[in-house]
Amino acid sequence: MSTYKTQGIIIKRNNFLEASLILDIWTKDYGKVEAVARSARKVKGKLKGHLELFLDTELILARGKNIDTITSSLTVESFSDLRNNLEFSFGAYYILELVDKMTIEGHQDERIFYLLKEVLLFLDDIAMVETRQCLVSTTAILFFQTNLLNLTGFSPELSKCVLCGKPIKAGKNYFSFSMGGVVGSECGLVETRLIASLQSQQISDNTIKLLRLFQFKGGNIKEYNSHLNKCFEIIKKLKVDEKLVLDSVFLMNKFIEFNVERKIRGVDFLRGV
Ligand SMILES: [Zn+2]
């Protein structure tokens, strides 16, 4: 049987048969992989505790006809502070759900592995710090949304009007879900009926500015890692109203749901429902 080794973060975990698990893992080398872990729920199973959600783990897998099998798993990073913080855990579950629903098996992109890992590390780092915790973690989630959109080919257009191509100016602008970006105030005024049919809503100048901060315009893994570091510095220092960030998170969530044609359930936890 041929085996392969890789590192990955567990993004989905379902019970299977009596004592086994089916897992989706975002791996560094192969993108999203679905695999079975036999007997992983047995009390003395050697995989027990090494296959929890959002663990970063080093894996050995055996190739199978229908599905690969995990034969070994060694935890690289458990993000324990993040795991012990209930509110932050909801944020982590939300970003796992985004990765799960916005990507398909066979989609390989090392940058997504680093995005996921670095955001989890960032949340883990600040999970025990009291000050500005909510604002910083919500901003990290917004950053994650915009970057996953960028890396999966759904980048929203934020600089030019999606109808006429003219640069977006401050004013009464709209965000169109179906056109994938901002409709400028001039087009919005003329085309009020069109605006209604474009599935859009008004977008504030501050939201546009905030979303533009994190946009990744493309580049290799090295360029992406420096973009990640730059964005984390911005997130830590950002002085904005938390409501603005939350509104932006909900707007991007709606845009994601529109693109993947699925509901993202984890957003309800961010709303505090
Ligand atoms: Zn226009």
mmCIF file of C-alpha atoms and ligand atoms in Angstrom:
data_model
loop_
_atom_site.group_PDB
_atom_site.id
_atom_site.type_symbol
_atom_site.label_atom_id
_atom_site.label_comp_id
_atom_site.label_asym_id
_atom_site.label_seq_id
_atom_site.Cartn_x
_atom_site.Cartn_y
_atom_site.Cartn_z
ATOM 1 C CA MET A 1 0.000 0.000 0.000
ATOM 2 C CA SER A 2 1.455 3.417 -0.877
ATOM 3 C CA THR A 3 1.658 5.975 1.883
ATOM 4 C CA TYR A 4 2.407 9.686 2.005
ATOM 5 C CA LYS A 5 3.349 12.169 4.677
ATOM 6 C CA THR A 6 2.031 15.702 5.052
ATOM 7 C CA GLN A 7 1.108 18.380 7.551
ATOM 8 C CA GLY A 8 -2.446 19.645 7.856
ATOM 9 C CA ILE A 9 -5.130 21.341 9.911
ATOM 10 C CA ILE A 10 -8.298 19.421 10.665
ATOM 11 C CA ILE A 11 -11.253 21.395 9.362
ATOM 12 C CA LYS A 12 -14.119 18.911 9.666
ATOM 13 C CA ARG A 13 -14.686 15.867 11.835
ATOM 14 C CA ASN A 14 -17.563 13.409 11.684
ATOM 15 C CA ASN A 15 -18.178 10.130 13.472
ATOM 16 C CA PHE A 16 -18.107 7.128 11.187
ATOM 17 C CA LEU A 17 -19.249 3.612 12.000
ATOM 18 C CA GLU A 18 -18.808 2.534 15.592
ATOM 19 C CA ALA A 19 -15.445 3.947 16.559
ATOM 20 C CA SER A 20 -14.015 5.654 13.489
ATOM 21 C CA LEU A 21 -13.885 9.180 12.115
ATOM 22 C CA ILE A 22 -14.130 10.811 8.704
ATOM 23 C CA LEU A 23 -12.016 13.949 8.543
ATOM 24 C CA ASP A 24 -11.430 16.799 6.154
ATOM 25 C CA ILE A 25 -7.926 18.167 6.472
ATOM 26 C CA TRP A 26 -6.431 21.207 4.797
ATOM 27 C CA THR A 27 -2.924 19.957 4.049
ATOM 28 C CA LYS A 28 0.155 21.941 3.164
ATOM 29 C CA ASP A 29 1.057 19.782 0.179
ATOM 30 C CA TYR A 30 -2.208 18.393 -1.198
ATOM 31 C CA GLY A 31 -4.869 20.956 -0.316
ATOM 32 C CA LYS A 32 -8.116 19.554 1.006
ATOM 33 C CA VAL A 33 -7.989 15.832 1.742
ATOM 34 C CA GLU A 34 -10.784 13.649 3.049
ATOM 35 C CA ALA A 35 -9.606 10.648 5.044
ATOM 36 C CA VAL A 36 -10.832 8.012 7.430
ATOM 37 C CA ALA A 37 -9.289 7.335 10.844
ATOM 38 C CA ARG A 38 -10.181 3.821 11.881
ATOM 39 C CA SER A 39 -10.813 3.091 15.562
ATOM 40 C CA ALA A 40 -9.861 6.694 16.370
ATOM 41 C CA ARG A 41 -12.625 6.958 18.965
ATOM 42 C CA LYS A 42 -11.577 3.850 20.895
ATOM 43 C CA VAL A 43 -10.362 4.749 24.381
ATOM 44 C CA LYS A 44 -6.952 3.199 23.778
ATOM 45 C CA GLY A 45 -6.759 4.040 20.066
ATOM 46 C CA LYS A 46 -3.332 5.448 19.154
ATOM 47 C CA LEU A 47 -4.952 8.285 17.188
ATOM 48 C CA LYS A 48 -7.185 9.381 20.050
ATOM 49 C CA GLY A 49 -6.666 13.059 20.952
ATOM 50 C CA HIS A 50 -4.566 13.662 17.836
ATOM 51 C CA LEU A 51 -7.463 14.340 15.490
ATOM 52 C CA GLU A 52 -9.441 17.153 17.133
ATOM 53 C CA LEU A 53 -10.825 20.084 15.159
ATOM 54 C CA PHE A 54 -8.306 22.793 14.263
ATOM 55 C CA LEU A 55 -5.320 20.771 15.407
ATOM 56 C CA ASP A 56 -2.231 21.273 13.286
ATOM 57 C CA THR A 57 -0.858 17.804 12.803
ATOM 58 C CA GLU A 58 1.787 15.786 11.005
ATOM 59 C CA LEU A 59 0.130 12.886 9.253
ATOM 60 C CA ILE A 60 0.924 9.680 7.471
ATOM 61 C CA LEU A 61 -1.820 8.504 5.142
ATOM 62 C CA ALA A 62 -2.306 5.333 3.147
ATOM 63 C CA ARG A 63 -3.833 5.749 -0.289
ATOM 64 C CA GLY A 64 -7.115 3.933 -0.740
ATOM 65 C CA LYS A 65 -9.330 3.233 -3.703
ATOM 66 C CA ASN A 66 -12.195 5.373 -2.427
ATOM 67 C CA ILE A 67 -10.736 7.185 0.550
ATOM 68 C CA ASP A 68 -7.302 7.508 2.154
ATOM 69 C CA THR A 69 -6.664 6.206 5.671
ATOM 70 C CA ILE A 70 -4.798 8.038 8.422
ATOM 71 C CA THR A 71 -2.239 5.673 9.896
ATOM 72 C CA SER A 72 -0.385 8.127 12.123
ATOM 73 C CA SER A 73 -0.984 11.608 13.533
ATOM 74 C CA LEU A 74 1.360 13.714 15.625
ATOM 75 C CA THR A 75 0.211 17.078 16.987
ATOM 76 C CA VAL A 76 2.377 20.011 15.851
ATOM 77 C CA GLU A 77 0.282 22.766 17.445
ATOM 78 C CA SER A 78 -2.854 22.407 19.535
ATOM 79 C CA PHE A 79 -3.752 26.124 19.934
ATOM 80 C CA SER A 80 -4.718 25.383 23.544
ATOM 81 C CA ASP A 81 -5.373 28.982 24.678
ATOM 82 C CA LEU A 82 -7.686 29.472 21.736
ATOM 83 C CA ARG A 83 -9.369 26.141 22.489
ATOM 84 C CA ASN A 84 -9.993 27.182 26.115
ATOM 85 C CA ASN A 85 -11.638 30.464 25.151
ATOM 86 C CA LEU A 86 -15.265 29.790 24.188
ATOM 87 C CA GLU A 87 -15.822 32.967 22.216
ATOM 88 C CA PHE A 88 -12.594 32.527 20.270
ATOM 89 C CA SER A 89 -13.413 28.887 19.586
ATOM 90 C CA PHE A 90 -16.582 30.022 17.821
ATOM 91 C CA GLY A 91 -14.418 32.264 15.644
ATOM 92 C CA ALA A 92 -12.128 29.331 14.873
ATOM 93 C CA TYR A 93 -15.073 27.043 13.998
ATOM 94 C CA TYR A 94 -16.373 29.771 11.716
ATOM 95 C CA ILE A 95 -13.127 30.037 9.750
ATOM 96 C CA LEU A 96 -12.913 26.235 9.460
ATOM 97 C CA GLU A 97 -16.425 26.218 8.014
ATOM 98 C CA LEU A 98 -15.380 28.877 5.499
ATOM 99 C CA VAL A 99 -12.433 26.786 4.331
ATOM 100 C CA ASP A 100 -14.644 23.711 4.130
ATOM 101 C CA LYS A 101 -17.386 25.399 2.112
ATOM 102 C CA MET A 102 -15.256 27.623 -0.118
ATOM 103 C CA THR A 103 -12.846 24.939 -1.337
ATOM 104 C CA ILE A 104 -13.150 21.524 -2.913
ATOM 105 C CA GLU A 105 -11.051 18.384 -2.679
ATOM 106 C CA GLY A 106 -8.045 18.537 -4.962
ATOM 107 C CA HIS A 107 -7.793 22.334 -4.647
ATOM 108 C CA GLN A 108 -4.141 22.812 -3.684
ATOM 109 C CA ASP A 109 -2.786 26.130 -2.426
ATOM 110 C CA GLU A 110 -0.075 26.304 0.206
ATOM 111 C CA ARG A 111 -1.025 29.931 0.892
ATOM 112 C CA ILE A 112 -4.396 28.779 2.275
ATOM 113 C CA PHE A 113 -2.572 26.476 4.711
ATOM 114 C CA TYR A 114 -0.497 29.418 5.990
ATOM 115 C CA LEU A 115 -3.498 31.740 6.129
ATOM 116 C CA LEU A 116 -5.384 29.226 8.254
ATOM 117 C CA LYS A 117 -2.433 28.359 10.480
ATOM 118 C CA GLU A 118 -1.308 31.955 11.037
ATOM 119 C CA VAL A 119 -4.803 33.210 11.888
ATOM 120 C CA LEU A 120 -5.253 30.358 14.383
ATOM 121 C CA LEU A 121 -1.846 31.176 15.904
ATOM 122 C CA PHE A 122 -2.758 34.847 16.063
ATOM 123 C CA LEU A 123 -6.054 34.093 17.854
ATOM 124 C CA ASP A 124 -4.228 31.686 20.168
ATOM 125 C CA ASP A 125 -1.699 34.421 21.029
ATOM 126 C CA ILE A 126 -4.301 37.009 21.956
ATOM 127 C CA ALA A 127 -6.816 34.624 23.570
ATOM 128 C CA MET A 128 -5.350 35.280 27.021
ATOM 129 C CA VAL A 129 -4.850 39.015 26.666
ATOM 130 C CA GLU A 130 -7.669 41.042 28.149
ATOM 131 C CA THR A 131 -7.482 44.363 26.324
ATOM 132 C CA ARG A 132 -9.193 44.990 22.990
ATOM 133 C CA GLN A 133 -9.634 41.252 22.582
ATOM 134 C CA CYS A 134 -13.002 41.386 20.795
ATOM 135 C CA LEU A 135 -12.060 44.070 18.308
ATOM 136 C CA VAL A 136 -8.793 42.345 17.430
ATOM 137 C CA SER A 137 -10.328 38.884 17.019
ATOM 138 C CA THR A 138 -13.257 40.184 14.937
ATOM 139 C CA THR A 139 -10.806 42.058 12.717
ATOM 140 C CA ALA A 140 -8.763 38.860 12.322
ATOM 141 C CA ILE A 141 -11.926 37.106 11.125
ATOM 142 C CA LEU A 142 -12.594 39.874 8.602
ATOM 143 C CA PHE A 143 -9.013 39.564 7.416
ATOM 144 C CA PHE A 144 -9.474 35.807 7.025
ATOM 145 C CA GLN A 145 -12.675 36.244 4.990
ATOM 146 C CA THR A 146 -11.168 38.763 2.568
ATOM 147 C CA ASN A 147 -8.021 36.694 2.070
ATOM 148 C CA LEU A 148 -9.844 33.426 1.513
ATOM 149 C CA LEU A 149 -11.995 35.258 -1.051
ATOM 150 C CA ASN A 150 -8.791 36.509 -2.713
ATOM 151 C CA LEU A 151 -7.173 33.066 -2.753
ATOM 152 C CA THR A 152 -10.242 31.236 -4.037
ATOM 153 C CA GLY A 153 -10.871 33.622 -6.922
ATOM 154 C CA PHE A 154 -13.832 35.535 -5.471
ATOM 155 C CA SER A 155 -12.064 38.854 -4.747
ATOM 156 C CA PRO A 156 -14.623 41.632 -4.421
ATOM 157 C CA GLU A 157 -13.979 44.665 -6.647
ATOM 158 C CA LEU A 158 -13.487 47.616 -4.300
ATOM 159 C CA SER A 159 -11.675 50.219 -6.379
ATOM 160 C CA LYS A 160 -13.717 50.538 -9.565
ATOM 161 C CA CYS A 161 -17.464 50.601 -10.119
ATOM 162 C CA VAL A 162 -18.523 47.143 -11.335
ATOM 163 C CA LEU A 163 -20.994 48.757 -13.775
ATOM 164 C CA CYS A 164 -19.042 51.572 -15.441
ATOM 165 C CA GLY A 165 -15.444 50.983 -14.365
ATOM 166 C CA LYS A 166 -14.941 54.477 -12.932
ATOM 167 C CA PRO A 167 -12.921 54.799 -9.683
ATOM 168 C CA ILE A 168 -15.030 54.598 -6.527
ATOM 169 C CA LYS A 169 -15.340 57.926 -4.711
ATOM 170 C CA ALA A 170 -16.635 58.622 -1.218
ATOM 171 C CA GLY A 171 -20.424 58.861 -1.091
ATOM 172 C CA LYS A 172 -23.530 56.742 -1.342
ATOM 173 C CA ASN A 173 -22.065 53.573 -2.851
ATOM 174 C CA TYR A 174 -23.557 50.089 -3.031
ATOM 175 C CA PHE A 175 -22.142 46.599 -2.787
ATOM 176 C CA SER A 176 -23.610 44.232 -5.355
ATOM 177 C CA PHE A 177 -23.434 40.531 -4.463
ATOM 178 C CA SER A 178 -24.261 39.373 -7.974
ATOM 179 C CA MET A 179 -21.787 41.734 -9.682
ATOM 180 C CA GLY A 180 -19.119 40.966 -7.065
ATOM 181 C CA GLY A 181 -18.186 44.460 -5.955
ATOM 182 C CA VAL A 182 -18.963 48.104 -5.434
ATOM 183 C CA VAL A 183 -21.400 50.081 -7.585
ATOM 184 C CA GLY A 184 -20.458 53.757 -7.515
ATOM 185 C CA SER A 185 -22.846 56.455 -6.345
ATOM 186 C CA GLU A 186 -23.376 57.838 -9.886
ATOM 187 C CA CYS A 187 -24.535 54.504 -11.274
ATOM 188 C CA GLY A 188 -26.495 53.861 -8.098
ATOM 189 C CA LEU A 189 -28.444 57.100 -8.522
ATOM 190 C CA VAL A 190 -29.274 56.559 -12.179
ATOM 191 C CA GLU A 191 -29.984 52.889 -11.964
ATOM 192 C CA THR A 192 -32.124 52.622 -8.838
ATOM 193 C CA ARG A 193 -34.207 49.841 -10.332
ATOM 194 C CA LEU A 194 -31.117 48.064 -11.586
ATOM 195 C CA ILE A 195 -29.585 48.342 -8.112
ATOM 196 C CA ALA A 196 -32.572 46.512 -6.676
ATOM 197 C CA SER A 197 -32.153 43.695 -9.192
ATOM 198 C CA LEU A 198 -28.405 43.377 -8.570
ATOM 199 C CA GLN A 199 -28.903 42.069 -5.047
ATOM 200 C CA SER A 200 -27.095 44.893 -3.412
ATOM 201 C CA GLN A 201 -26.971 46.940 -0.269
ATOM 202 C CA GLN A 202 -25.467 50.260 0.657
ATOM 203 C CA ILE A 203 -21.821 50.163 1.720
ATOM 204 C CA SER A 204 -20.187 52.858 3.840
ATOM 205 C CA ASP A 205 -16.928 54.586 2.903
ATOM 206 C CA ASN A 206 -15.333 53.250 6.075
ATOM 207 C CA THR A 207 -16.292 49.664 5.230
ATOM 208 C CA ILE A 208 -14.729 50.049 1.765
ATOM 209 C CA LYS A 209 -11.546 51.436 3.342
ATOM 210 C CA LEU A 210 -11.404 48.624 5.895
ATOM 211 C CA LEU A 211 -11.884 45.894 3.281
ATOM 212 C CA ARG A 212 -9.212 47.410 1.034
ATOM 213 C CA LEU A 213 -6.669 47.228 3.882
ATOM 214 C CA PHE A 214 -6.431 43.443 3.718
ATOM 215 C CA GLN A 215 -6.818 42.709 -0.003
ATOM 216 C CA PHE A 216 -4.150 40.404 -1.426
ATOM 217 C CA LYS A 217 -3.510 41.266 -5.044
ATOM 218 C CA GLY A 218 -1.705 38.030 -5.894
ATOM 219 C CA GLY A 219 1.812 36.697 -5.514
ATOM 220 C CA ASN A 220 3.834 33.645 -4.544
ATOM 221 C CA ILE A 221 4.116 32.017 -1.131
ATOM 222 C CA LYS A 222 6.965 34.292 -0.007
ATOM 223 C CA GLU A 223 5.034 37.415 -0.962
ATOM 224 C CA TYR A 224 1.945 36.017 0.686
ATOM 225 C CA ASN A 225 3.747 35.366 3.975
ATOM 226 C CA SER A 226 5.016 38.932 4.074
ATOM 227 C CA HIS A 227 1.454 40.126 3.333
ATOM 228 C CA LEU A 228 0.255 38.019 6.302
ATOM 229 C CA ASN A 229 2.805 39.597 8.652
ATOM 230 C CA LYS A 230 1.975 43.091 7.462
ATOM 231 C CA CYS A 231 -1.750 42.509 7.985
ATOM 232 C CA PHE A 232 -1.296 41.159 11.537
ATOM 233 C CA GLU A 233 0.611 44.331 12.440
ATOM 234 C CA ILE A 234 -2.266 46.406 11.039
ATOM 235 C CA ILE A 235 -4.851 44.337 12.939
ATOM 236 C CA LYS A 236 -3.038 44.820 16.258
ATOM 237 C CA LYS A 237 -2.867 48.600 15.865
ATOM 238 C CA LEU A 238 -6.172 49.290 14.146
ATOM 239 C CA LYS A 239 -8.288 51.922 15.860
ATOM 240 C CA VAL A 240 -11.832 51.524 14.583
ATOM 241 C CA ASP A 241 -15.310 51.057 15.937
ATOM 242 C CA GLU A 242 -16.082 47.394 16.584
ATOM 243 C CA LYS A 243 -19.519 47.758 15.007
ATOM 244 C CA LEU A 244 -17.899 48.786 11.728
ATOM 245 C CA VAL A 245 -15.793 45.623 11.751
ATOM 246 C CA LEU A 246 -18.770 43.409 12.629
ATOM 247 C CA ASP A 247 -20.916 44.963 9.882
ATOM 248 C CA SER A 248 -18.092 44.293 7.429
ATOM 249 C CA VAL A 249 -17.834 40.679 8.620
ATOM 250 C CA PHE A 250 -21.575 40.176 8.027
ATOM 251 C CA LEU A 251 -21.371 41.821 4.604
ATOM 252 C CA MET A 252 -18.505 39.547 3.556
ATOM 253 C CA ASN A 253 -20.323 36.538 4.983
ATOM 254 C CA LYS A 254 -23.336 37.377 2.820
ATOM 255 C CA PHE A 255 -21.061 37.724 -0.206
ATOM 256 C CA ILE A 256 -19.467 34.345 0.551
ATOM 257 C CA GLU A 257 -22.875 32.686 0.970
ATOM 258 C CA PHE A 258 -23.954 34.191 -2.354
ATOM 259 C CA ASN A 259 -20.870 32.778 -4.105
ATOM 260 C CA VAL A 260 -20.904 29.289 -2.624
ATOM 261 C CA GLU A 261 -24.724 29.110 -2.640
ATOM 262 C CA ARG A 262 -24.692 27.686 0.867
ATOM 263 C CA LYS A 263 -25.478 28.978 4.314
ATOM 264 C CA ILE A 264 -22.495 29.497 6.644
ATOM 265 C CA ARG A 265 -23.964 28.370 9.950
ATOM 266 C CA GLY A 266 -21.113 29.555 12.170
ATOM 267 C CA VAL A 267 -21.967 33.192 11.508
ATOM 268 C CA ASP A 268 -24.824 32.932 14.032
ATOM 269 C CA PHE A 269 -22.282 32.448 16.815
ATOM 270 C CA LEU A 270 -20.483 35.616 15.741
ATOM 271 C CA ARG A 271 -23.801 37.400 16.049
ATOM 272 C CA GLY A 272 -24.002 36.084 19.598
ATOM 273 C CA VAL A 273 -27.233 34.172 18.903
HETATM 274 ZN ZN ZN B 1 -20.500 53.223 -12.131
#
